[in-house]
PDB file of C-alpha atoms and ligand atoms in Angstrom:
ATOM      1  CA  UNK G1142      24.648 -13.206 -16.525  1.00 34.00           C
ATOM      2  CA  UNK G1143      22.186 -11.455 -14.594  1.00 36.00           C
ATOM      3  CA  UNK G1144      22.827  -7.857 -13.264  1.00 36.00           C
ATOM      4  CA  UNK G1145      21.228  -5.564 -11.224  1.00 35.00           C
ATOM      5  CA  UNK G1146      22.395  -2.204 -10.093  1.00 35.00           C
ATOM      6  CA  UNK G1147      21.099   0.269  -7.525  1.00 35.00           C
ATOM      7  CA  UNK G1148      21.339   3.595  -6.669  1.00 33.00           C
ATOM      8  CA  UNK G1149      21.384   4.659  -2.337  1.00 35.00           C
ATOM      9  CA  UNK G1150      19.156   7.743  -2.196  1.00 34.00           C
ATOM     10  CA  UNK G1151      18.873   9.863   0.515  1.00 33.00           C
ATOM     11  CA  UNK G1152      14.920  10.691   1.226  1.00 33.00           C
ATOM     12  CA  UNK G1153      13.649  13.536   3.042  1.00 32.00           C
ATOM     13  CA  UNK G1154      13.719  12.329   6.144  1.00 32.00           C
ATOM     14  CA  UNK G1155      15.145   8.661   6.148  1.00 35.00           C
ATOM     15  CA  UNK G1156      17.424   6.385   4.664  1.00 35.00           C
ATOM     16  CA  UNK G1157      16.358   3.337   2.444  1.00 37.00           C
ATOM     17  CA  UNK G1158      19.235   0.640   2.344  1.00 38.00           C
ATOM     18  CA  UNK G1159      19.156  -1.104  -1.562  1.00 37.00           C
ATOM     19  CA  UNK G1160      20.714  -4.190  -2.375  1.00 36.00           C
ATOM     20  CA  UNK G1161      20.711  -5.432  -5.743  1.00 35.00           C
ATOM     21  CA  UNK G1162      20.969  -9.215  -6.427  1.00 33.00           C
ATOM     22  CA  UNK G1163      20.486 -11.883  -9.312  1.00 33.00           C
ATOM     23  CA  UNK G1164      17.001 -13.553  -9.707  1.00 34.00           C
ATOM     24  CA  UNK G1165      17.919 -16.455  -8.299  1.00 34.00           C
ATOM     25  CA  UNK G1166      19.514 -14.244  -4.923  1.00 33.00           C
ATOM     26  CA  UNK G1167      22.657 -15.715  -4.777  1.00 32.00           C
ATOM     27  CA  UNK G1168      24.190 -12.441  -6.525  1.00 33.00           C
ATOM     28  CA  UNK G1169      26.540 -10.475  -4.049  1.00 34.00           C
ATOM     29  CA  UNK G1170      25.121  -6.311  -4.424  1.00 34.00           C
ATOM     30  CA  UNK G1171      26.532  -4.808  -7.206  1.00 34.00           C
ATOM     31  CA  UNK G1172      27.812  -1.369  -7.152  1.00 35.00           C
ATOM     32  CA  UNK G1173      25.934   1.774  -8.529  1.00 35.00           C
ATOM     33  CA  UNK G1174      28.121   2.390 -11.086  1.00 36.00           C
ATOM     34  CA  UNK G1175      26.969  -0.092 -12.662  1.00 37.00           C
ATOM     35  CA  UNK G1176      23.483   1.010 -13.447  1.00 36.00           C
ATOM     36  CA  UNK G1177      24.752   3.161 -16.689  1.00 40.00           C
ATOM     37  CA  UNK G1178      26.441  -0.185 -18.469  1.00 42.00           C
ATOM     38  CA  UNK G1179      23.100  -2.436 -18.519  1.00 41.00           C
ATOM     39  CA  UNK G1180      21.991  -3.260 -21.410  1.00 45.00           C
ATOM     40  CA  UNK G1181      19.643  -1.077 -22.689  1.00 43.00           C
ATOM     41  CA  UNK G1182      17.571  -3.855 -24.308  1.00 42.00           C
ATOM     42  CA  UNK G1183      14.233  -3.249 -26.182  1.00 40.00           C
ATOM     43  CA  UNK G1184      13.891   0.352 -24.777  1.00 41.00           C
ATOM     44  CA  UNK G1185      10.437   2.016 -25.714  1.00 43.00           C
ATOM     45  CA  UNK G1186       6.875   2.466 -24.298  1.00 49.00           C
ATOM     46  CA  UNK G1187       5.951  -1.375 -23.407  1.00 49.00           C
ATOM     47  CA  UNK G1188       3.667  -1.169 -20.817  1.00 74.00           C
ATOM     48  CA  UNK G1189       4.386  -4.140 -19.061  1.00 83.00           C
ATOM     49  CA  UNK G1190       8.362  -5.630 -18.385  1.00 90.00           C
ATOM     50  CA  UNK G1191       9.514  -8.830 -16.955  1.00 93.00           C
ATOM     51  CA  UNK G1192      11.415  -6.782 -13.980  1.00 94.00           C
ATOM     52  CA  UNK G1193      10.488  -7.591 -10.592  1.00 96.00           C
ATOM     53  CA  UNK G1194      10.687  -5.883  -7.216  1.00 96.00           C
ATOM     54  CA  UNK G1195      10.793  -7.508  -3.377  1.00 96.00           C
ATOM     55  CA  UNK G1196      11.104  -6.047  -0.138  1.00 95.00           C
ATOM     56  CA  UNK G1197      10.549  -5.961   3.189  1.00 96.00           C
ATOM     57  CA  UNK G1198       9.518  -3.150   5.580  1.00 96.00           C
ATOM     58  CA  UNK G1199      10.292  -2.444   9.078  1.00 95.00           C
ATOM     59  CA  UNK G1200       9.688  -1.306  12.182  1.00 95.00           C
ATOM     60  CA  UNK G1201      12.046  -2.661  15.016  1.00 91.00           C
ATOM     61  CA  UNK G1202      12.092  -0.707  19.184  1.00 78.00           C
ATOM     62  CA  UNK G1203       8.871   1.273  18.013  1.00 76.00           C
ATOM     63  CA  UNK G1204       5.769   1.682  19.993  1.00 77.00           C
ATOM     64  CA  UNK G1205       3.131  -1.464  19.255  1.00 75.00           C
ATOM     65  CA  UNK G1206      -0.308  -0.653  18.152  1.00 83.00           C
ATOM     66  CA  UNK G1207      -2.904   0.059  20.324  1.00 87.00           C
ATOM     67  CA  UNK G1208      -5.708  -2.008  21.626  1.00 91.00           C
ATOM     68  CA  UNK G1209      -9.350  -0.542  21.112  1.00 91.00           C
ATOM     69  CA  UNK G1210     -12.547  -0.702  22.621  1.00 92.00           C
ATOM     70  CA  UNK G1211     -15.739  -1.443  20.487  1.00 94.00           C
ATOM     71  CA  UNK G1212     -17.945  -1.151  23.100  1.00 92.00           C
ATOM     72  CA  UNK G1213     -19.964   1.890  21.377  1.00 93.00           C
ATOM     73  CA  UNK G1214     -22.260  -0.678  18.956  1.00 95.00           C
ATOM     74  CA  UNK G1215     -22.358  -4.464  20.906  1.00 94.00           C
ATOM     75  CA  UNK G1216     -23.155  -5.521  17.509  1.00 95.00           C
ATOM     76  CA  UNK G1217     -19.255  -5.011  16.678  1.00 96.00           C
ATOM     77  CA  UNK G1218     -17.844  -5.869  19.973  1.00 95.00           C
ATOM     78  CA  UNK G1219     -19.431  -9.225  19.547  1.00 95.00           C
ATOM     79  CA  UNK G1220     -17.850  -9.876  16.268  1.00 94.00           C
ATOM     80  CA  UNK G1221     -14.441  -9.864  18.981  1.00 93.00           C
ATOM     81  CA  UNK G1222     -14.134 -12.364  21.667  1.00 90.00           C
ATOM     82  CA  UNK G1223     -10.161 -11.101  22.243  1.00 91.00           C
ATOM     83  CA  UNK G1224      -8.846  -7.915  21.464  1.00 90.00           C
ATOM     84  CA  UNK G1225      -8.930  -5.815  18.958  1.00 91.00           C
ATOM     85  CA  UNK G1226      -5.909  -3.073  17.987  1.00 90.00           C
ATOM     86  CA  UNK G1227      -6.221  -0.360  15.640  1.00 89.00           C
ATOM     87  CA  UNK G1228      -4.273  -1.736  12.681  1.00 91.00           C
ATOM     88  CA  UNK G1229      -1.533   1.227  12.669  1.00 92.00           C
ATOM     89  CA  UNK G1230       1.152  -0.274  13.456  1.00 93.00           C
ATOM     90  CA  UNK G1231       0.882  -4.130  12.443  1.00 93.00           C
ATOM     91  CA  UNK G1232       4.333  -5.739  13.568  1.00 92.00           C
ATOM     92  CA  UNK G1233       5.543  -9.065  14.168  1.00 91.00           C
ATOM     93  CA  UNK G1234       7.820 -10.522  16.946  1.00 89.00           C
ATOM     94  CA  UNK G1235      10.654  -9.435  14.225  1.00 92.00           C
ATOM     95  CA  UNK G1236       9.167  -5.945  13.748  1.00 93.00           C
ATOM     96  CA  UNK G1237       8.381  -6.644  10.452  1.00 95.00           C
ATOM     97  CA  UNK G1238       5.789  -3.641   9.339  1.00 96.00           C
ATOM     98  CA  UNK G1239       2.434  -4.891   7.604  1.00 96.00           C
ATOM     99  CA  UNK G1240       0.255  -2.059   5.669  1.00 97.00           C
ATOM    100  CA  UNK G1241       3.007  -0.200   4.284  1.00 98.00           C
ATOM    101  CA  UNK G1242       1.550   0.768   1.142  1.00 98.00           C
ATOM    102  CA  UNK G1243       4.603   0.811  -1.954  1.00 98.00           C
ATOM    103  CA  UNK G1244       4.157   1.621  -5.729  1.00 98.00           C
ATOM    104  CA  UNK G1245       6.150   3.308  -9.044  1.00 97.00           C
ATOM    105  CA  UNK G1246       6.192   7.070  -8.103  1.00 97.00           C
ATOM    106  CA  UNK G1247       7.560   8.442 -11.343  1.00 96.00           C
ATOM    107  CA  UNK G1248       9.287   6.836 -14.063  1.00 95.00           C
ATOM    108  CA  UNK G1249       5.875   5.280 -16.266  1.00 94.00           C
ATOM    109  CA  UNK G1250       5.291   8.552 -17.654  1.00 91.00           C
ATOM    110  CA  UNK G1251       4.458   8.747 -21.142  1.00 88.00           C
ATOM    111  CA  UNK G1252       3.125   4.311 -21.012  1.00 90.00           C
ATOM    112  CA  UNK G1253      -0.446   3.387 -20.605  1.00 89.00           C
ATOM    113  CA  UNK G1254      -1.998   0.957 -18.947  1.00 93.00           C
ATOM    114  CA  UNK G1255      -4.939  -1.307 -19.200  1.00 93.00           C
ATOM    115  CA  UNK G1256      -7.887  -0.594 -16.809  1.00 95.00           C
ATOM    116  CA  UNK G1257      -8.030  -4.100 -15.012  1.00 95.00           C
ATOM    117  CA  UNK G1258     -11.654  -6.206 -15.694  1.00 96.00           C
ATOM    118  CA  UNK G1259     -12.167  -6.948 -12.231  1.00 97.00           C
ATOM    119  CA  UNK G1260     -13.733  -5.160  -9.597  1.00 98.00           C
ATOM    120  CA  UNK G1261     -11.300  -4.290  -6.073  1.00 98.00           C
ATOM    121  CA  UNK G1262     -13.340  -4.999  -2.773  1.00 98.00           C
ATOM    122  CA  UNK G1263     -13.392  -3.202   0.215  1.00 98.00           C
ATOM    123  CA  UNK G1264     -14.863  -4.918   2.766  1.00 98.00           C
ATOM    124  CA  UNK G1265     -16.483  -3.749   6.277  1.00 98.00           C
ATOM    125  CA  UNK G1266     -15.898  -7.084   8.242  1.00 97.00           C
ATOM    126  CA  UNK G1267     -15.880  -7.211  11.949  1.00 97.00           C
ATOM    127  CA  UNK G1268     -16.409  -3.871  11.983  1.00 97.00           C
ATOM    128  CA  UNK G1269     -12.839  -2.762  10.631  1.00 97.00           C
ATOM    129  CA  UNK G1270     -12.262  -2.224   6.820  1.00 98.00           C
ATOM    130  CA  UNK G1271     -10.781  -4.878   4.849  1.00 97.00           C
ATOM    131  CA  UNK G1272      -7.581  -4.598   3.772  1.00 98.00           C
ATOM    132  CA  UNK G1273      -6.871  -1.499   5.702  1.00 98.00           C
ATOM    133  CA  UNK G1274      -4.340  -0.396   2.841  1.00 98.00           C
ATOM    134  CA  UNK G1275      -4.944  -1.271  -0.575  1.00 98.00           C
ATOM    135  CA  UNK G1276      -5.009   0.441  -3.977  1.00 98.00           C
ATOM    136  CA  UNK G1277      -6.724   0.509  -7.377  1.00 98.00           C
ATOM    137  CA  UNK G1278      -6.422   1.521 -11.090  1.00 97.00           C
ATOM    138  CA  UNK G1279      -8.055   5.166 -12.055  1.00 97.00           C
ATOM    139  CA  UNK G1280     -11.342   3.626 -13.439  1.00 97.00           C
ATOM    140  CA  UNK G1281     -10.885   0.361 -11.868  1.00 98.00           C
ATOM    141  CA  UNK G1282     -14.241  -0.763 -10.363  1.00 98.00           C
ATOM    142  CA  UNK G1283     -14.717  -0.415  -6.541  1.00 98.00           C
ATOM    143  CA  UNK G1284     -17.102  -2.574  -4.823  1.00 98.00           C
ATOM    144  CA  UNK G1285     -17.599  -1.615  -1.185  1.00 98.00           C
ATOM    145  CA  UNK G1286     -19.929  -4.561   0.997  1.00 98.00           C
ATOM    146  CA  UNK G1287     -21.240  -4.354   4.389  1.00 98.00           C
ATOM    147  CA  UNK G1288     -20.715  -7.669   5.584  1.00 98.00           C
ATOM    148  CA  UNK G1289     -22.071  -7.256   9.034  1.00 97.00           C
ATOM    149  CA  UNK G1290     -25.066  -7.446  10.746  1.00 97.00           C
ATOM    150  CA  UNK G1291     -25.089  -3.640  11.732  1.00 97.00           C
ATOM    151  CA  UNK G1292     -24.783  -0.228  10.054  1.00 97.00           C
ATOM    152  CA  UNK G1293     -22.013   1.455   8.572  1.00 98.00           C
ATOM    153  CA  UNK G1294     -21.539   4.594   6.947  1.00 98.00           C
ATOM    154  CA  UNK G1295     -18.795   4.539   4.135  1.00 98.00           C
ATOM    155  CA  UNK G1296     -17.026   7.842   3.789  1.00 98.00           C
ATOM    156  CA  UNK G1297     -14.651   8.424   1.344  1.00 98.00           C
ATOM    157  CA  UNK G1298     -12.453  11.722   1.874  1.00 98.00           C
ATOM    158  CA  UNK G1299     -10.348  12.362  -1.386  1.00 97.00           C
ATOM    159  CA  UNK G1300      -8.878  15.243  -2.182  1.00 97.00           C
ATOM    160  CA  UNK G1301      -8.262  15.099  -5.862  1.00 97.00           C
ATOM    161  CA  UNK G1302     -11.319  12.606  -6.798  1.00 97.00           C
ATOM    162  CA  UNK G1303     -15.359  13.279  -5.669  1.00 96.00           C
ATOM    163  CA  UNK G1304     -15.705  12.618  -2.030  1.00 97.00           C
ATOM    164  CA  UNK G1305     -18.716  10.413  -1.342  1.00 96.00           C
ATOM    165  CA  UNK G1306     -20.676   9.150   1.765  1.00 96.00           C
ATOM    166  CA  UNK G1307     -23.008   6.373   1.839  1.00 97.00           C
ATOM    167  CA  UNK G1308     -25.031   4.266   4.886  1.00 97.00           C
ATOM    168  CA  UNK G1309     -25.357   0.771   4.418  1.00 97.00           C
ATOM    169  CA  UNK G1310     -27.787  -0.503   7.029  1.00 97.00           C
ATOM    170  CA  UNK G1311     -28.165  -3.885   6.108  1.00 96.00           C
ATOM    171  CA  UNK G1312     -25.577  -6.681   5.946  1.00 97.00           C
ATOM    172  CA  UNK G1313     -24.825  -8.024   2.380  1.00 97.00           C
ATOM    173  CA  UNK G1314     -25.286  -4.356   0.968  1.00 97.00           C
ATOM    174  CA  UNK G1315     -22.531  -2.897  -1.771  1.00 98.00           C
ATOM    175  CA  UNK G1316     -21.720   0.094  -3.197  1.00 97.00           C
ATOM    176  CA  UNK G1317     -19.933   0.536  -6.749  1.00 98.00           C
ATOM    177  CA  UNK G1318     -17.211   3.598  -7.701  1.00 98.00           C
ATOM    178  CA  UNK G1319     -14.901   4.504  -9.278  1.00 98.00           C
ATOM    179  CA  UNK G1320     -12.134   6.627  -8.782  1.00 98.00           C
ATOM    180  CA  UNK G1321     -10.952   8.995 -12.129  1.00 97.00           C
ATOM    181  CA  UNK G1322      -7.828  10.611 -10.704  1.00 97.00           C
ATOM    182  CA  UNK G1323      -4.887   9.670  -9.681  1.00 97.00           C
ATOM    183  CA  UNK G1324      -4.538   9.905  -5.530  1.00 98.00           C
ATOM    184  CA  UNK G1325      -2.122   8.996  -3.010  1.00 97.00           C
ATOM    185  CA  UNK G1326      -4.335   8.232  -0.266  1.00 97.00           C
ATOM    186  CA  UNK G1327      -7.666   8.387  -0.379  1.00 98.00           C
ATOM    187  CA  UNK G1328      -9.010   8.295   3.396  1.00 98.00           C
ATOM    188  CA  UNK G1329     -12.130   5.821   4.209  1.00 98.00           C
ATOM    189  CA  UNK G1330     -13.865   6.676   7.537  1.00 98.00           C
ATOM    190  CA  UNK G1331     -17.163   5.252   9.000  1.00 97.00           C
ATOM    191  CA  UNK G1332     -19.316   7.942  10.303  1.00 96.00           C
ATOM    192  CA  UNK G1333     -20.911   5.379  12.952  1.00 97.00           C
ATOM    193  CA  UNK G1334     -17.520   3.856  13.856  1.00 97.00           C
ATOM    194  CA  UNK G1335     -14.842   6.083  14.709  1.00 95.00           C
ATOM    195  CA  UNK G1336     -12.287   3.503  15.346  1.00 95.00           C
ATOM    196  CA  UNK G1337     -13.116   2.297  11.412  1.00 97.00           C
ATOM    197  CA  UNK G1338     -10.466   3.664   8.659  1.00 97.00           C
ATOM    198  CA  UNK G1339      -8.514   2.460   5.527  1.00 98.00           C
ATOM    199  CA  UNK G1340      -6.397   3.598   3.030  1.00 98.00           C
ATOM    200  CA  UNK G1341      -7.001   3.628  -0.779  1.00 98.00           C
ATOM    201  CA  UNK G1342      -4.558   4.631  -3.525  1.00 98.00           C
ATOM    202  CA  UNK G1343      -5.823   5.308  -6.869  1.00 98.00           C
ATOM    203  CA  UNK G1344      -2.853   5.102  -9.456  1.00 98.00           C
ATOM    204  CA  UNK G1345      -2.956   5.518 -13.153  1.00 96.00           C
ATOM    205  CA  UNK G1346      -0.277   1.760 -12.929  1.00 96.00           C
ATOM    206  CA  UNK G1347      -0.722  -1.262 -11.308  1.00 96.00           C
ATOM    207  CA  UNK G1348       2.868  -1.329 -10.209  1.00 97.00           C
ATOM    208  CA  UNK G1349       1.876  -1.127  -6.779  1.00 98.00           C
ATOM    209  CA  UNK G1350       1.765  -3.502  -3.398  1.00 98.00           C
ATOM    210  CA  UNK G1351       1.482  -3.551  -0.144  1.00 98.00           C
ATOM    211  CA  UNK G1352       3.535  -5.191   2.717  1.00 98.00           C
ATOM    212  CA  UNK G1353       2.553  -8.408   4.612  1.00 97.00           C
ATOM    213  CA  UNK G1354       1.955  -9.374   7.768  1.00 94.00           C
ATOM    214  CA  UNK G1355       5.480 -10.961   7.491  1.00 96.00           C
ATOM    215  CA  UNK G1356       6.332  -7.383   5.835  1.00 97.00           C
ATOM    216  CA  UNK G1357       7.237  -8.398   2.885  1.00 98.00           C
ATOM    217  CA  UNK G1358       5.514  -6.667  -1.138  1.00 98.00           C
ATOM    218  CA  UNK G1359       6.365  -7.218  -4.067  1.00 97.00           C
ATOM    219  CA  UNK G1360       5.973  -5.643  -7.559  1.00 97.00           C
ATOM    220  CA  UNK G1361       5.577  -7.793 -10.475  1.00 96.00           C
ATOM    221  CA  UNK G1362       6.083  -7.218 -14.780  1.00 95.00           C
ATOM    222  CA  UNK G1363       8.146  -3.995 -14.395  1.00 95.00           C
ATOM    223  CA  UNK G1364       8.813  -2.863 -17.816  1.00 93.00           C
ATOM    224  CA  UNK G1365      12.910  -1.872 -17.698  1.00 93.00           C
ATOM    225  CA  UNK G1366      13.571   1.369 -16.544  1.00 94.00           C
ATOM    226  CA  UNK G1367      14.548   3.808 -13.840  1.00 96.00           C
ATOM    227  CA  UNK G1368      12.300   4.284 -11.186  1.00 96.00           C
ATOM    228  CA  UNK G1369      11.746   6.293  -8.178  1.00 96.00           C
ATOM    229  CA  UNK G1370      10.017   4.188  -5.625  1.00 97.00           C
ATOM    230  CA  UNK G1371       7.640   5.295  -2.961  1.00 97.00           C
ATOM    231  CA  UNK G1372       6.848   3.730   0.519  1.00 97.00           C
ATOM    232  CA  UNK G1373       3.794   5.065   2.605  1.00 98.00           C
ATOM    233  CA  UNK G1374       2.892   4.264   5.772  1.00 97.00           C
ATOM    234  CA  UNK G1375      -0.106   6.315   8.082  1.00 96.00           C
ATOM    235  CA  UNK G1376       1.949   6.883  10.917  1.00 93.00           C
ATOM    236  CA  UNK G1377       4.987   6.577   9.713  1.00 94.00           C
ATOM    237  CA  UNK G1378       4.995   8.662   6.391  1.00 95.00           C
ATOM    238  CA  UNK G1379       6.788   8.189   3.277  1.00 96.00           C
ATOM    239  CA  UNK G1380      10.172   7.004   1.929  1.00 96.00           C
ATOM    240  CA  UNK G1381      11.770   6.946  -1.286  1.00 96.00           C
ATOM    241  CA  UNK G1382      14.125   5.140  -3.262  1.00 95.00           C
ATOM    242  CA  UNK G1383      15.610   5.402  -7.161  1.00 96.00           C
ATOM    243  CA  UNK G1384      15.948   1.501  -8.244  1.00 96.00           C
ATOM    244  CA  UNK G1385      17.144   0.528 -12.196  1.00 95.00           C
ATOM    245  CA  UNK G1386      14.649  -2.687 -12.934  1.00 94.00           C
ATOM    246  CA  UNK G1387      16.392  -4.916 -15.764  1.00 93.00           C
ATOM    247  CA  UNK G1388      14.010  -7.045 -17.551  1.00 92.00           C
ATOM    248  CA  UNK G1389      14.253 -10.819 -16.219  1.00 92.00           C
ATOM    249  CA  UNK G1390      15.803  -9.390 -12.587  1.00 94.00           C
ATOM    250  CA  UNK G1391      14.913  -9.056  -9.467  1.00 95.00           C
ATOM    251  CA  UNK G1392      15.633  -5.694  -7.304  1.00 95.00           C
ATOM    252  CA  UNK G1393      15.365  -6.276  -3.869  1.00 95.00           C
ATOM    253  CA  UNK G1394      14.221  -3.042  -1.933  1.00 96.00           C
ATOM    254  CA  UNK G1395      14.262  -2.574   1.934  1.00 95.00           C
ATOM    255  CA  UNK G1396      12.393   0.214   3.978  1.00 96.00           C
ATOM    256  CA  UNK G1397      13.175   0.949   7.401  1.00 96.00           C
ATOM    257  CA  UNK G1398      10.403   3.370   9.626  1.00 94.00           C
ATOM    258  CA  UNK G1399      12.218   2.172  12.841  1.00 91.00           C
ATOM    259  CA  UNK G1400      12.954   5.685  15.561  1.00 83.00           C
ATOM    260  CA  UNK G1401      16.536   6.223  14.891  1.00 75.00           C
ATOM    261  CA  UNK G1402      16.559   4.617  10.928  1.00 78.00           C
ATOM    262  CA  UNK G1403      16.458   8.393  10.344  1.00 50.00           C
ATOM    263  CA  UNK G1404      19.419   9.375  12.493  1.00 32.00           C
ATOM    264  CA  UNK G1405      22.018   6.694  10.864  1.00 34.00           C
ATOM    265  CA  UNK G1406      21.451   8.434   7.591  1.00 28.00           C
ATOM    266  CA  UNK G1407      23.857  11.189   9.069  1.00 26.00           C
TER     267      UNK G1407
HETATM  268 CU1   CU C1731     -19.001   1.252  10.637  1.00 68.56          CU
END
């Protein structure tokens, strides 16, 4: 009873394999075609659906991340007994791709959304930001805290919103903003730490998430709809998809940054 079709775009410079299956996942893929004969039940501006998207990104034969040296402030190498890596290129032993950042490119024009009550946090914790890749509402409250024992120096480096740049010297410290424009990223650096950096999207939707450490995201409350779909990654770049969401399904979406994922496309 349940249906799900899918379109197979080609992006700029990779392919994204789509499979479309049942929400309980024991649909075979159903063929494109089929995205014109869903239903098109209660069409309109609802802001919120019952449509869900999962995936998984990755990033298999690829270079691993790199291991770095805090040595420049023994306050932060202390906060590391073992080693510390630059947070990249986060893979497991299955090269499945943490930090890829995914969200509703275009398709929510025209719906509004609800400003969510509760604040997003950006930590500085062991002297790396935490999460490295995250995202927030336009007018969603940010709360940035220092929680270590040394000084950091949170720099913001929009291009659309106000850049801002702020030292907190003293552990427990926080900073509130807010972003009011939508961004896809927004850069943090730490001017004392040059091995500190995250990534913040600001997004007018909160139809966004961002890949586990087992590379998996997901997308919840959809409304139904066509949708182009948008992967980022830092190193890695961007990919895109088209996916129909039907309300009560789930799409399931799969990105692949692996060297030669492009070249299979031909
Ligand atoms: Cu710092």
């Amino acid at each position: 009873m349940k249906k799900i079709s899918l379109l197979m775009v080609f992006a700029l410079i990779a392919t994204v394999l789509v499979v479309g299956c049942g929400g309980g996942g024991d649909q075979a893929a159903a063929p494109a075609q089929q995205a014109d004969s869903a239903p098109a039940a209660a069409p309109g501006p609802a802001a919120t659906g019952s449509g869900t998207i999962e995936g998984n990104a990755k990033y298999i034969n690829g270079d691993p991340d790199a291991v770095i040296g805090m040595d420049a402030d023994p306050v932060c190498a202390s906060l590391h007994p073992g080693e510390v890596h630059t947070e990249k290129v986060v893979i497991d032993d299955d090269g499945n791709l943490a930090n890829v950042f995914v969200y509703v490119k275009s398709g929510l024009e025209g719906k509004s959304f609800p400003v969510p009550g509760t604040a997003h946090m950006l930590d500085q914790m062991g002297c790396q930001y935490k999460p490295h890749v995250s995202g927030v509402q336009v007018g969603q409250k940010l709360v940035v805290r220092n929680s270590d024992p040394t000084l950091h120096n949170v720099h913001a480096r929009p291009k659309s919103n106000k850049e801002f740049n702020q030292g907190q010297p003293f552990q427990g410290m926080e900073l509130e903003h807010t972003f009011d424009k939508a961004e896809v990223m927004v850069p943090f650096k730490c001017d004392v730490h040059p091995w500190m950096s995250s990534y913040m999207a600001v997004l007018e939707h909160p139809f966004f998430g961002v890949s586990s450490e087992q590379g998996s995201f997901g997308i919840e409350n959809l409304p139904a709809g066509d949708y182009v779909l948008e992967a980022w990654h830092e190193e890695f770049g961007t990919q895109t998809v088209e996916v129909t969401i039907v309300d009560g399904d789930t799409a399931v979406v799969s990105f692949d940054f692996s060297p030669g994922a492009t070249a299979s496309a031909g």
